[in-house]
Coordinates of C-alpha atoms and ligand atoms in Angstrom, one line a residue:
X1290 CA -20.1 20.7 -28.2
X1291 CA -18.2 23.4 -30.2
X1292 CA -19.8 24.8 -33.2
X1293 CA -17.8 24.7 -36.0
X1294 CA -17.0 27.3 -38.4
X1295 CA -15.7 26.3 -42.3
X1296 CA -13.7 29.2 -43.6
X1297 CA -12.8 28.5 -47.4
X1298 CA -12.4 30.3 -51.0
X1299 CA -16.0 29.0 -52.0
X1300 CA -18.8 28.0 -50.1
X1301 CA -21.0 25.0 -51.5
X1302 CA -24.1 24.0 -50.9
X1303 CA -23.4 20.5 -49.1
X1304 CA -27.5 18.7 -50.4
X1305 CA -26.6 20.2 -54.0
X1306 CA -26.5 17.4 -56.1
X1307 CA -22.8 17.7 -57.3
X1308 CA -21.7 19.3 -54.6
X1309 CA -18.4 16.7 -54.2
X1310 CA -17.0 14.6 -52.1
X1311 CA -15.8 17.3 -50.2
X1312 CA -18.5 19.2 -49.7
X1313 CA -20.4 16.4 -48.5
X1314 CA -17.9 15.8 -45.4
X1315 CA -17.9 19.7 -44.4
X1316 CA -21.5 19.4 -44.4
X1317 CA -21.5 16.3 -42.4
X1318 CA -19.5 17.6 -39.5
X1319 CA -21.2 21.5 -40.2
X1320 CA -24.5 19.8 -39.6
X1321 CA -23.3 17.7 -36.3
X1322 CA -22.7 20.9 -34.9
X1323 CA -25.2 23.6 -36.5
X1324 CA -22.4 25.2 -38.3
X1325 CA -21.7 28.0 -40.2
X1326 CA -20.3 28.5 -43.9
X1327 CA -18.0 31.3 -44.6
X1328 CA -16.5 32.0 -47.6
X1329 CA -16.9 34.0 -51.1
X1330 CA -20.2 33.9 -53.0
X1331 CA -18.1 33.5 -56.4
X1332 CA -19.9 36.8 -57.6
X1333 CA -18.6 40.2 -58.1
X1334 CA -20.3 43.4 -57.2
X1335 CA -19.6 47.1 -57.6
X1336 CA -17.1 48.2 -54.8
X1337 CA -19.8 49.4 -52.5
X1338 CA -22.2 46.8 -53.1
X1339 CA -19.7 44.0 -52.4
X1340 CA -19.4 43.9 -48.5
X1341 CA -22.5 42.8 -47.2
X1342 CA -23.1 39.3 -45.6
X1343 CA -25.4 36.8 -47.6
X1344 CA -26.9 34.4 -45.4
X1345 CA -28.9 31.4 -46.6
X1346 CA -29.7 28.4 -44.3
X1347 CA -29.2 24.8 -46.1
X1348 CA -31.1 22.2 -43.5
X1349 CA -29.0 23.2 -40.4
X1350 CA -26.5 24.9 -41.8
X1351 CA -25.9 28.5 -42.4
X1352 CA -24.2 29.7 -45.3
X1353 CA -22.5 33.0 -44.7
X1354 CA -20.7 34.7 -48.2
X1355 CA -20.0 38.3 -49.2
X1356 CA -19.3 39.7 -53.5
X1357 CA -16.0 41.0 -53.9
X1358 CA -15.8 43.9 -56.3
X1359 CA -13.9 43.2 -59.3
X1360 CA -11.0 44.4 -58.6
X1361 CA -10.7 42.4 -55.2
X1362 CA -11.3 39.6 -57.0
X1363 CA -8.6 40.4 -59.8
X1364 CA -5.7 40.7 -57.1
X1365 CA -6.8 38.1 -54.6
X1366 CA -7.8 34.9 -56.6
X1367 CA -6.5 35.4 -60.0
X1368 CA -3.5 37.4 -59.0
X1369 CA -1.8 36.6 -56.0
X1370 CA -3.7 32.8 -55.2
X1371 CA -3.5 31.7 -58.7
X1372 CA -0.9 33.5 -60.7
X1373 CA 1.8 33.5 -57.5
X1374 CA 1.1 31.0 -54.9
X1375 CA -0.4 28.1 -56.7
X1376 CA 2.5 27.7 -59.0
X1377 CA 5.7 28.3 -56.7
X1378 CA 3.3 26.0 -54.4
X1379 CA 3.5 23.4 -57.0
X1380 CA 7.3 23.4 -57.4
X1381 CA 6.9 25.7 -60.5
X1382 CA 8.3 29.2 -59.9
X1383 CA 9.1 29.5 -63.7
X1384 CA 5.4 30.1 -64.0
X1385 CA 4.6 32.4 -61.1
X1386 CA 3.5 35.9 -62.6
X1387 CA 4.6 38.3 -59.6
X1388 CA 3.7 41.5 -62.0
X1389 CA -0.2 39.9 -62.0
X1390 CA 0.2 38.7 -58.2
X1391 CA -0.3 41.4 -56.1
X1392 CA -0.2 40.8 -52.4
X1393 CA -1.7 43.9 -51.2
X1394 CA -5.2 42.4 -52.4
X1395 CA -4.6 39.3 -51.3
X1396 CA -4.1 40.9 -48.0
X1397 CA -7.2 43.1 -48.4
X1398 CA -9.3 40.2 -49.1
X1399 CA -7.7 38.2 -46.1
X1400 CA -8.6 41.3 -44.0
X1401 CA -11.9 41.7 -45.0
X1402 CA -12.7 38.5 -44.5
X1403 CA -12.1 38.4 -41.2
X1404 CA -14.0 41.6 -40.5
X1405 CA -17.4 40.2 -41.7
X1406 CA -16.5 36.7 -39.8
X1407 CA -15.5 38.3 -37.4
X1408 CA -19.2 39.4 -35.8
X1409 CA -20.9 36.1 -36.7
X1410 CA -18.2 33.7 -34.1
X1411 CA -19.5 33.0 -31.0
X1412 CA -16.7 32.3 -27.7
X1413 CA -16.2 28.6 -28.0
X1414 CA -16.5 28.4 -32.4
X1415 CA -13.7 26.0 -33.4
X1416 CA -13.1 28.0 -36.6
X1417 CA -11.5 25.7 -39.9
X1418 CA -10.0 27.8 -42.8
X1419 CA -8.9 26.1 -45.8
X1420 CA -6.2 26.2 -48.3
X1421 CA -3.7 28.7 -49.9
X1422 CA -6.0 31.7 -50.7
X1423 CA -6.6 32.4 -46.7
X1424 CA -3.5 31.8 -45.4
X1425 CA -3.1 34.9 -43.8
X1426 CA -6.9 34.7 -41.9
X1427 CA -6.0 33.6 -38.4
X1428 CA -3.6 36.3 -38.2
X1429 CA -6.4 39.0 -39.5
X1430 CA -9.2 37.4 -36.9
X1431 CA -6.3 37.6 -34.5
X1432 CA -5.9 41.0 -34.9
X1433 CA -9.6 41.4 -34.3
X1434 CA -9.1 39.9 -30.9
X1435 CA -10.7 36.5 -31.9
X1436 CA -9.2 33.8 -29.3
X1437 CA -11.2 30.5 -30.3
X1438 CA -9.4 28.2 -31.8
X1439 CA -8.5 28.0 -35.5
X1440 CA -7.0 25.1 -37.6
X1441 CA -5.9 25.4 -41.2
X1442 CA -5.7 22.7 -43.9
X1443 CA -3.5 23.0 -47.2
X1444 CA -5.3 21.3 -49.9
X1445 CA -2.5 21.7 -51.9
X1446 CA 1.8 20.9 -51.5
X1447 CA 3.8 23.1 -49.7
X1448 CA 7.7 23.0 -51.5
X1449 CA 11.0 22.4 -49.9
X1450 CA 11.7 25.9 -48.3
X1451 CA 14.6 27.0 -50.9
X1452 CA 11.6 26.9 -53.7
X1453 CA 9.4 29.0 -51.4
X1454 CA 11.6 31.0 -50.5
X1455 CA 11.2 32.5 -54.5
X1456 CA 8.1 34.4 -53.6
X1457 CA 9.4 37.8 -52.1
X1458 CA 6.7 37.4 -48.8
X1459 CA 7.4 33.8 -47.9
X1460 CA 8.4 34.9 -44.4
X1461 CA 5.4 36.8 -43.6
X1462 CA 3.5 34.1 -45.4
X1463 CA 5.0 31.1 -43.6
X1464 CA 4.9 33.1 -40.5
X1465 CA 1.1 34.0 -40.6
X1466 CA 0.5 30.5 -40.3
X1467 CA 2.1 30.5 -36.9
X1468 CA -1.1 32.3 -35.7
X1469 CA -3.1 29.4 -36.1
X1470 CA -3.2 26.3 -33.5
X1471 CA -3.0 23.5 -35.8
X1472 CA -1.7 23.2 -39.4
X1473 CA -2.5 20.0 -41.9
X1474 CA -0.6 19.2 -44.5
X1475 CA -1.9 16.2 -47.3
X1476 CA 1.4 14.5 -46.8
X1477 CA 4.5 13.5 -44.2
X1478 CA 6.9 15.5 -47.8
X1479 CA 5.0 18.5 -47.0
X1480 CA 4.6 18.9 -43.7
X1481 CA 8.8 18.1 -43.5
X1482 CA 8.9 20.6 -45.7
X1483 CA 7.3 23.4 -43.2
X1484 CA 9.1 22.1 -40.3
X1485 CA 11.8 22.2 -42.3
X1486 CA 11.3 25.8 -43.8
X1487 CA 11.0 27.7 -40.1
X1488 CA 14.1 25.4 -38.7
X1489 CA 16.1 26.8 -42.0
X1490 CA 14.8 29.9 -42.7
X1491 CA 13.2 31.3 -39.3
X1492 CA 15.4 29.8 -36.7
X1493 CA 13.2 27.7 -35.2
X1494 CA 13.1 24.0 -33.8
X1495 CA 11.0 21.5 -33.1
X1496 CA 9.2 20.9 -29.9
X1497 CA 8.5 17.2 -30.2
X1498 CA 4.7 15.8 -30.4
X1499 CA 3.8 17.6 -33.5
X1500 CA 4.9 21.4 -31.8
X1501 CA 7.1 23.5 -33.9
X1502 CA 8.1 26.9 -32.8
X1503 CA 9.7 30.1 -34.8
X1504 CA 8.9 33.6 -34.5
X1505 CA 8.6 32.9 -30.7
X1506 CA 4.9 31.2 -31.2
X1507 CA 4.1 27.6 -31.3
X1508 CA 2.0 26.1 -33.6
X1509 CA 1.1 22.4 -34.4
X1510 CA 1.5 20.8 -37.7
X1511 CA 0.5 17.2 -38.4
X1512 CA 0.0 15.6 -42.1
X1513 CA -3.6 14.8 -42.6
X1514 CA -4.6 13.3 -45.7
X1515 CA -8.0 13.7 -47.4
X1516 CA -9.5 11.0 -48.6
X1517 CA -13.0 10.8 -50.7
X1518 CA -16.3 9.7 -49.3
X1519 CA -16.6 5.9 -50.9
X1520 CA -19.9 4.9 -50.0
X1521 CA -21.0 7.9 -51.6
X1522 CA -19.0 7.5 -54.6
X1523 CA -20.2 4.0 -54.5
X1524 CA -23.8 4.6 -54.5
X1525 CA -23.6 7.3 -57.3
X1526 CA -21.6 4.2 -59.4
X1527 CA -25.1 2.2 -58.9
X1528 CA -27.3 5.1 -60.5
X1529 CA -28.7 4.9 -63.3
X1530 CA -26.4 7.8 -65.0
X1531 CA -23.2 6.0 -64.5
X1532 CA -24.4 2.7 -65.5
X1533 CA -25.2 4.0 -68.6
X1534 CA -22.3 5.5 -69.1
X1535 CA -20.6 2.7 -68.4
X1536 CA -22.9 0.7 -70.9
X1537 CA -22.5 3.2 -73.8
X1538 CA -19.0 3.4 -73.5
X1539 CA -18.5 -0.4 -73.4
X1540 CA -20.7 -1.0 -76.8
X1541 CA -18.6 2.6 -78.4
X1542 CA -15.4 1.1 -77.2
X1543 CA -16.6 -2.6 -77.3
X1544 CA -13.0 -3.5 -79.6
X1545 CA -10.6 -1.4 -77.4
X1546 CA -9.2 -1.3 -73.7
X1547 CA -9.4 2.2 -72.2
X1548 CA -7.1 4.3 -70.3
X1549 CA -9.1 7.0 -68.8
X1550 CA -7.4 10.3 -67.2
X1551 CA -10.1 13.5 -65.7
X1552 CA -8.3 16.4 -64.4
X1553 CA -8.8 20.0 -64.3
X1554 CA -7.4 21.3 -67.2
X1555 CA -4.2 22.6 -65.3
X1556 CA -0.3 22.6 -65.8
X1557 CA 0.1 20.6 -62.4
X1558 CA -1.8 17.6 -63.9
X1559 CA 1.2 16.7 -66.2
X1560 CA -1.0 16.2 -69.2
X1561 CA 1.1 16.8 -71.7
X1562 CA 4.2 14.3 -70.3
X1563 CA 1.2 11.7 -70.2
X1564 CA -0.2 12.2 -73.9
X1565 CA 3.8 11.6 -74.9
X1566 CA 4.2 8.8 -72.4
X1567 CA 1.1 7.2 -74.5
X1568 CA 2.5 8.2 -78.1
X1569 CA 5.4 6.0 -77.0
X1570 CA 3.2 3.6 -75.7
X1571 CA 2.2 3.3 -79.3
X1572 CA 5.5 3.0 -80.7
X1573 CA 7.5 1.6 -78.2
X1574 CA 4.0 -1.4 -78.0
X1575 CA 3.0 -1.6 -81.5
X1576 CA 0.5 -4.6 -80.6
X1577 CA -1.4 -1.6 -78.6
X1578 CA -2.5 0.4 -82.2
X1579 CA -5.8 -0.3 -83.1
X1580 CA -6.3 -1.8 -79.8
X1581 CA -5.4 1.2 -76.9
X1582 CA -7.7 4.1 -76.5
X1583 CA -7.3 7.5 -74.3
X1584 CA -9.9 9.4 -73.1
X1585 CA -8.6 12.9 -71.4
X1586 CA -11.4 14.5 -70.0
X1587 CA -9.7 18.4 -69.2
X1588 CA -12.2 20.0 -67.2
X1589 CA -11.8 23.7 -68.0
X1590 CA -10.5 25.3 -65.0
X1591 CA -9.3 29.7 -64.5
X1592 CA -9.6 30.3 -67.8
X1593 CA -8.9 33.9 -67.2
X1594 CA -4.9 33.2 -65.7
X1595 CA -2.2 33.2 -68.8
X1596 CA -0.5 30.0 -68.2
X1597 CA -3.9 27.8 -68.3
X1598 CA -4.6 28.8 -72.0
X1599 CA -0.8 27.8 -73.1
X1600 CA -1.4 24.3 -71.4
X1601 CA -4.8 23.6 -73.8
X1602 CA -3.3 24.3 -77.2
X1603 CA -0.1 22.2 -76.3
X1604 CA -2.5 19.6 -75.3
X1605 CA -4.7 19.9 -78.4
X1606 CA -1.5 19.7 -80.7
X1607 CA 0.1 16.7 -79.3
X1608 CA -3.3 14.6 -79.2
X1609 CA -3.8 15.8 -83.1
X1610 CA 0.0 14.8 -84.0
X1611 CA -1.0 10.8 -82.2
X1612 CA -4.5 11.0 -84.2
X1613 CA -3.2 11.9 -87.6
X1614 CA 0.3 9.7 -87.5
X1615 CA -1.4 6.4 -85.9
X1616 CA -5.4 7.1 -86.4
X1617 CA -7.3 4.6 -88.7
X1618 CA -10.3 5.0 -90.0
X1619 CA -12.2 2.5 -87.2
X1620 CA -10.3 4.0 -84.6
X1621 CA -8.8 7.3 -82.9
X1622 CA -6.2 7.1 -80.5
X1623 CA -7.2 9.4 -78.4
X1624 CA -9.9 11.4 -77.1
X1625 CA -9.0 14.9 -75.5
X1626 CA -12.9 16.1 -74.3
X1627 CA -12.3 19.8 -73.0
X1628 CA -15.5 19.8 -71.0
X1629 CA -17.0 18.9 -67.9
X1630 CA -18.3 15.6 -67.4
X1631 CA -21.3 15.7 -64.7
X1632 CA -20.1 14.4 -61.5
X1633 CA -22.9 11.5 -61.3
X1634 CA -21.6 9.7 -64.3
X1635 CA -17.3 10.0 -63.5
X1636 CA -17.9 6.3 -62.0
X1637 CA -19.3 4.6 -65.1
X1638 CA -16.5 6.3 -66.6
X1639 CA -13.8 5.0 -64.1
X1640 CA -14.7 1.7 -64.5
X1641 CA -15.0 2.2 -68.1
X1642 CA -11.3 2.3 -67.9
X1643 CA -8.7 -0.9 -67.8
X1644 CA -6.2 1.5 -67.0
X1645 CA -6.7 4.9 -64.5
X1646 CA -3.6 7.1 -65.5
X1647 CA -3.2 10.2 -62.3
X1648 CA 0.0 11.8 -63.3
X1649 CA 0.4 15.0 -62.0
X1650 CA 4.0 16.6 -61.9
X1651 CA 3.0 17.5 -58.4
X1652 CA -0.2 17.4 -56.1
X1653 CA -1.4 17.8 -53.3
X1654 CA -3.0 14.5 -53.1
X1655 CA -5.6 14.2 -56.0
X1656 CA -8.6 12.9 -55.5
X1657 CA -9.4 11.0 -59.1
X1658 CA -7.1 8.4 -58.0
X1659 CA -9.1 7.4 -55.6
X1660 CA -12.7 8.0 -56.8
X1661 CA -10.9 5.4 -60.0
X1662 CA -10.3 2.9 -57.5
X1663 CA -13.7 3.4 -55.4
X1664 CA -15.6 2.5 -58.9
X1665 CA -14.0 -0.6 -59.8
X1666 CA -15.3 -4.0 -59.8
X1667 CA -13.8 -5.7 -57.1
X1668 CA -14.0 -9.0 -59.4
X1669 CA -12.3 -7.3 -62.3
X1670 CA -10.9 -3.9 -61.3
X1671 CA -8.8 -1.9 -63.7
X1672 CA -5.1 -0.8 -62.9
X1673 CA -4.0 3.1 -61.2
X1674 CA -0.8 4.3 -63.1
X1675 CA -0.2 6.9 -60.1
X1676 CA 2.2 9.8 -60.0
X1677 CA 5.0 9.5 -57.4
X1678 CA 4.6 13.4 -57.0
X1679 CA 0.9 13.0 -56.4
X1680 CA 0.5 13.2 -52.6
X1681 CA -1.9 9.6 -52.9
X1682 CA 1.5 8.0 -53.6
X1683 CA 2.5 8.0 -49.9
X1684 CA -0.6 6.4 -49.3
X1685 CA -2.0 4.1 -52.5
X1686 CA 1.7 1.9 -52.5
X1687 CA 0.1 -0.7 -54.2
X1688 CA -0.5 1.3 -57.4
X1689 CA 1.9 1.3 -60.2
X1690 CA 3.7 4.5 -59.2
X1691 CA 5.5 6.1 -62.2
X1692 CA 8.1 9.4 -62.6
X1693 CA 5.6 11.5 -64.9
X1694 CA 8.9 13.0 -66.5
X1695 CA 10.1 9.7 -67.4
X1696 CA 8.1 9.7 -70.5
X1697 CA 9.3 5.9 -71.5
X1698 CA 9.0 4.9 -67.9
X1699 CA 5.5 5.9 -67.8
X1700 CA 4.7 3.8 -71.1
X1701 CA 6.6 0.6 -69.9
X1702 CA 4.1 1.1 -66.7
X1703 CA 1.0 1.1 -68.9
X1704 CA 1.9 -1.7 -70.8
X1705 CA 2.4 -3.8 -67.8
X1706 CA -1.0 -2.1 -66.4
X1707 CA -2.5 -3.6 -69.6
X1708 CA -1.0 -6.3 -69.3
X1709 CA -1.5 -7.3 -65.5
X1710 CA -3.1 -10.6 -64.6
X1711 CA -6.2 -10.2 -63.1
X1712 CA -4.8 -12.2 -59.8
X1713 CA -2.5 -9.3 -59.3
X1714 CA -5.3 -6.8 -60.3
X1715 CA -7.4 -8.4 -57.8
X1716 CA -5.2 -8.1 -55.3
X1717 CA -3.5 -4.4 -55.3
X1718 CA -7.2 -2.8 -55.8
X1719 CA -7.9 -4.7 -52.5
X1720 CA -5.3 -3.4 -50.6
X1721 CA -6.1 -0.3 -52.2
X1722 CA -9.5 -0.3 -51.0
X1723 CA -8.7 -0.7 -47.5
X1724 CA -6.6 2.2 -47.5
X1725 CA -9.6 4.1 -49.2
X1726 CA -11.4 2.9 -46.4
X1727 CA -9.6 3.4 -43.5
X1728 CA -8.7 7.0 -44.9
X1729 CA -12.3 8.0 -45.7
X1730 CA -12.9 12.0 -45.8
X1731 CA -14.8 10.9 -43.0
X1732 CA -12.0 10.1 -41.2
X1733 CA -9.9 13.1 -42.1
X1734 CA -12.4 15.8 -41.1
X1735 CA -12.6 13.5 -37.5
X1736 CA -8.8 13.5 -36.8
X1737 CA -8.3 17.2 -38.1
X1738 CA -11.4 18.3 -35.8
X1739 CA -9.9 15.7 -33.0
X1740 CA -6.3 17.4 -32.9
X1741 CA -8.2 21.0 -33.3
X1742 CA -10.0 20.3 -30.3
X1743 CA -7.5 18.6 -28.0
X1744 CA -6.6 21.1 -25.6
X1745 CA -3.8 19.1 -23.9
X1746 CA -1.7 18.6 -26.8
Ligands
GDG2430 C1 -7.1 20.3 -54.8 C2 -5.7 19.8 -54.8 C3 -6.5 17.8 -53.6 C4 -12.5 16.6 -62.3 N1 -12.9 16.7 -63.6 C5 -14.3 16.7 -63.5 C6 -14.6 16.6 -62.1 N2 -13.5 16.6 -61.4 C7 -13.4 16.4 -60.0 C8 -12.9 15.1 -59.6 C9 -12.3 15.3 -58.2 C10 -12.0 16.8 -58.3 O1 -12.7 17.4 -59.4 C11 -10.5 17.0 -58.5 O2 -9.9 16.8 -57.4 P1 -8.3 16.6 -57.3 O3 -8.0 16.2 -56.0 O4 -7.9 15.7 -58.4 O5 -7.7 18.0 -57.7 P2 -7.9 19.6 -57.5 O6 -9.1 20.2 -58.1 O7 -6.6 20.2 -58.0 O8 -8.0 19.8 -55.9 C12 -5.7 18.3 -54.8 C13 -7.8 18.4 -53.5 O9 -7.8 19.8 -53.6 C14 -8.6 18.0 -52.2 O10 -7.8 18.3 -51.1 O11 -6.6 16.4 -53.7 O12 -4.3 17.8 -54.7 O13 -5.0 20.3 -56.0 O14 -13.3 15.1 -57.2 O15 -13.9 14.1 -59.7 N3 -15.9 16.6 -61.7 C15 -16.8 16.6 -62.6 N4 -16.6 16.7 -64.0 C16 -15.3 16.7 -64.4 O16 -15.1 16.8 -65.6 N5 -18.1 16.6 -62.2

């Protein structure tokens, strides 16, 4: 058997308590094989300091990470990853900062990268790189003369090519990814939307059975989507930490129903369109005052790139506007918690909720919607109000699937979420489940690692 090789931004330690779903599934299929770690330590280091390999060994696993010096990290992650690519990637080119983005570091880091993997792959690795700050790494290790195979997964949405073309390097970017033997996307939008990109922009066509061709190289692209580990999930909803959470919040909130949302704090997440969409909720549903509470957990998320710092004090304005024009003195509309809540009690809090509301404006496929429906009592489950741009909605139909820009169409969604009968609850959370199921992150790291692998196709 193949050993396989992770490649991503971070590196986690997979028996950390915490260390998410998934890290959990990396770990899984790292430890099948013995496998081997790579990725940034999430330190910096003085410039000379920062190239040396870190190895630690985690059960069978070796973790492999190198420092980047300040100003690597400056250009690579905040700059060109965060400040360029993750918004034009999330349909938001208005946002992209292409003064802060600078490619040459991006490229550096990509570069090094592959020089300090390079010596640690052995002949018959199968190597896995993940997301949009390594897109360029096959075609570094390439360079380098590495011929094992290499997959790569976007985590996150790739646009319809007339939005990517905005960044000035989309060709060599989307082209780079033509050195890799199999690209997956999250959804069947996004991976039309490569195939779609090198037909339009690069002259290529498609081969049939998942082949596309364009620069005169073939690559294979399928749509893969993640899923979350739910017996995992599961278990952690049966500790002690999220039953009392779930306990304390039912006593607190013992007069209300709860709509729950826990996001990164970031623009993607439409947070703002959903603390309108429950303002008119309010007015639109007077029989809801008094009666419907939000709680918006924001984790805090790259609070060192400008447009993240613009989302929190639009979001801290609008929640103060609902609690001073509707607030009583028993009761606050909503909740806006700008903190992290620790991983091991997010199902007490799930279930907490009557209503789960996932609205981003666009993801890849977000995970809360699903670790929402993992927690909820079969018997009694609460209601998902799902983004249709979330890429869960190609997969979780029997949510209520909302426009997050339709700010009244989002509120006459929760109302009928709070209003559902607990027949029809019943049902769509089963057929939710069995997607969940079926789609496991089990599952998804099998059928990436199957397609890697299959040397016919
Ligand atoms: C990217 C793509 C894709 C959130 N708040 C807290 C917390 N979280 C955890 C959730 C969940 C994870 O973070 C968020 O995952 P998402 O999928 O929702 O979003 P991104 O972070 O943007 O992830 C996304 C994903 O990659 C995987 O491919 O689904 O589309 O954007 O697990 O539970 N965890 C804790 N406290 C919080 O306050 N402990």
């Amino acid at each position: 058997m193949s050993r396989l090789v992770v490649v991503s931004n971070r590196v986690a330690d997979p028996r950390k308590p915490g260390a998410g779903g998934l890290a959990v599934a990396l770990g899984d299929a790292l430890h099948t094989s013995g496998g081997l770690w790579f990725g940034w330590s999430g330190r910096t280091a003085e410039a000379s300091a920062a190239q040396a390999v870190q190895v630690q060994r985690a059960g069978d696993v070796t973790l492999a990470t190198i420092d980047l010096s300040a100003a690597d990290h400056r250009a690579y992650y905040l700059g060109y990853s965060n400040s360029v690519l993750w918004p034009v990637f999330h349909y938001r080119i208005n946002l992209a900062d292409h003064e802060a983005g600078d490619i040459e570091g991006y490229r550096r880091v990509n570069r090094l990268m592959a020089q300090e993997l390079r010596p640690l792959l052995r002949a018959d690795d199968l190597v896995w790189v993940h997301d949009y700050h390594l897109i360029p790494l096959a075609a570094e290790l390439r360079a380098l003369g590495c011929a094992q195979r290499i997959g790569f997964f976007l985590h996150i949405p790739l646009p319809p090519h007339t939005l990517l073309a905005a960044i000035p390097q989309h060709a060599w970017l989307m082209r780079s990814l033509m050195a890799y033997d199999l690209v997956g996307f999250q959804s069947r939008t996004d991976r039309e939307h490569f195939a779609d990109y090198l037909l339009r922009e690069a002259g290529g066509q498609a081969l049939g059975d998942d082949r596309l061709l364009a620069w005169g190289r073939t690559v294979r692209a399928r749509a893969v989507p993640i899923g979350i580990d739910v017996d995992e999930f599961q278990a952690l909803g049966r500790g002690a930490d999220a039953r009392e959470t779930l306990q304390s919040m039912r006593e607190t909130y013992a007069a209300r129903r709860l709509l729950i949302g826990v996001d990164r704090l970031d623009y993607s997440k439409g947070l703002p369109q959903r603390i309108r969409a429950f303002r008119r909720l309010l007015e639109a549903y007077p029989e809801n005052r008094r009666r419907a509470t939000l709680i918006q957990v924001a984790a805090p998320s790259r609070e060192d790139v400008g447009a993240y710092a613009d989302i929190r004090r639009e979001l801290e304005g609008l929640c103060g506007a609902i609690n001073g024009d509707f607030g009583e003195l028993d009761w606050m509309p909503v909740r806006f918690i700008h903190r992290t809540v620790a991983r091991k009690r997010l199902p007490g809090l799930y279930r907490a909720g009557a209503v789960g509301l996932v609205t981003p404006l666009r993801d890849g496929m977000n995970l809360v919607a699903k670790e929402y429906v993992a927690s909820q009592d079969p018997a009694d489950p609460g209601v998902l109000v799902l983004s249709r741009f979330a890429g869960a909605a190609e997969q979780l139909t029997d949510a209520l699937l909302v426009n997050p820009y339709d700010i009244a169409g989002t509120a006459d969604a929760i109302q009928q979420a709070l209003q559902m009968p607990l027949q029809e609850r019943v049902m769509r959370h089963a057929a939710l489940m069995r997607n969940l199921r079926t789609h496991d992150v089990h599952w998804w790291a099998r059928e990436f690692l199957h397609a890697l692998m299959d040397r016919a196709s």
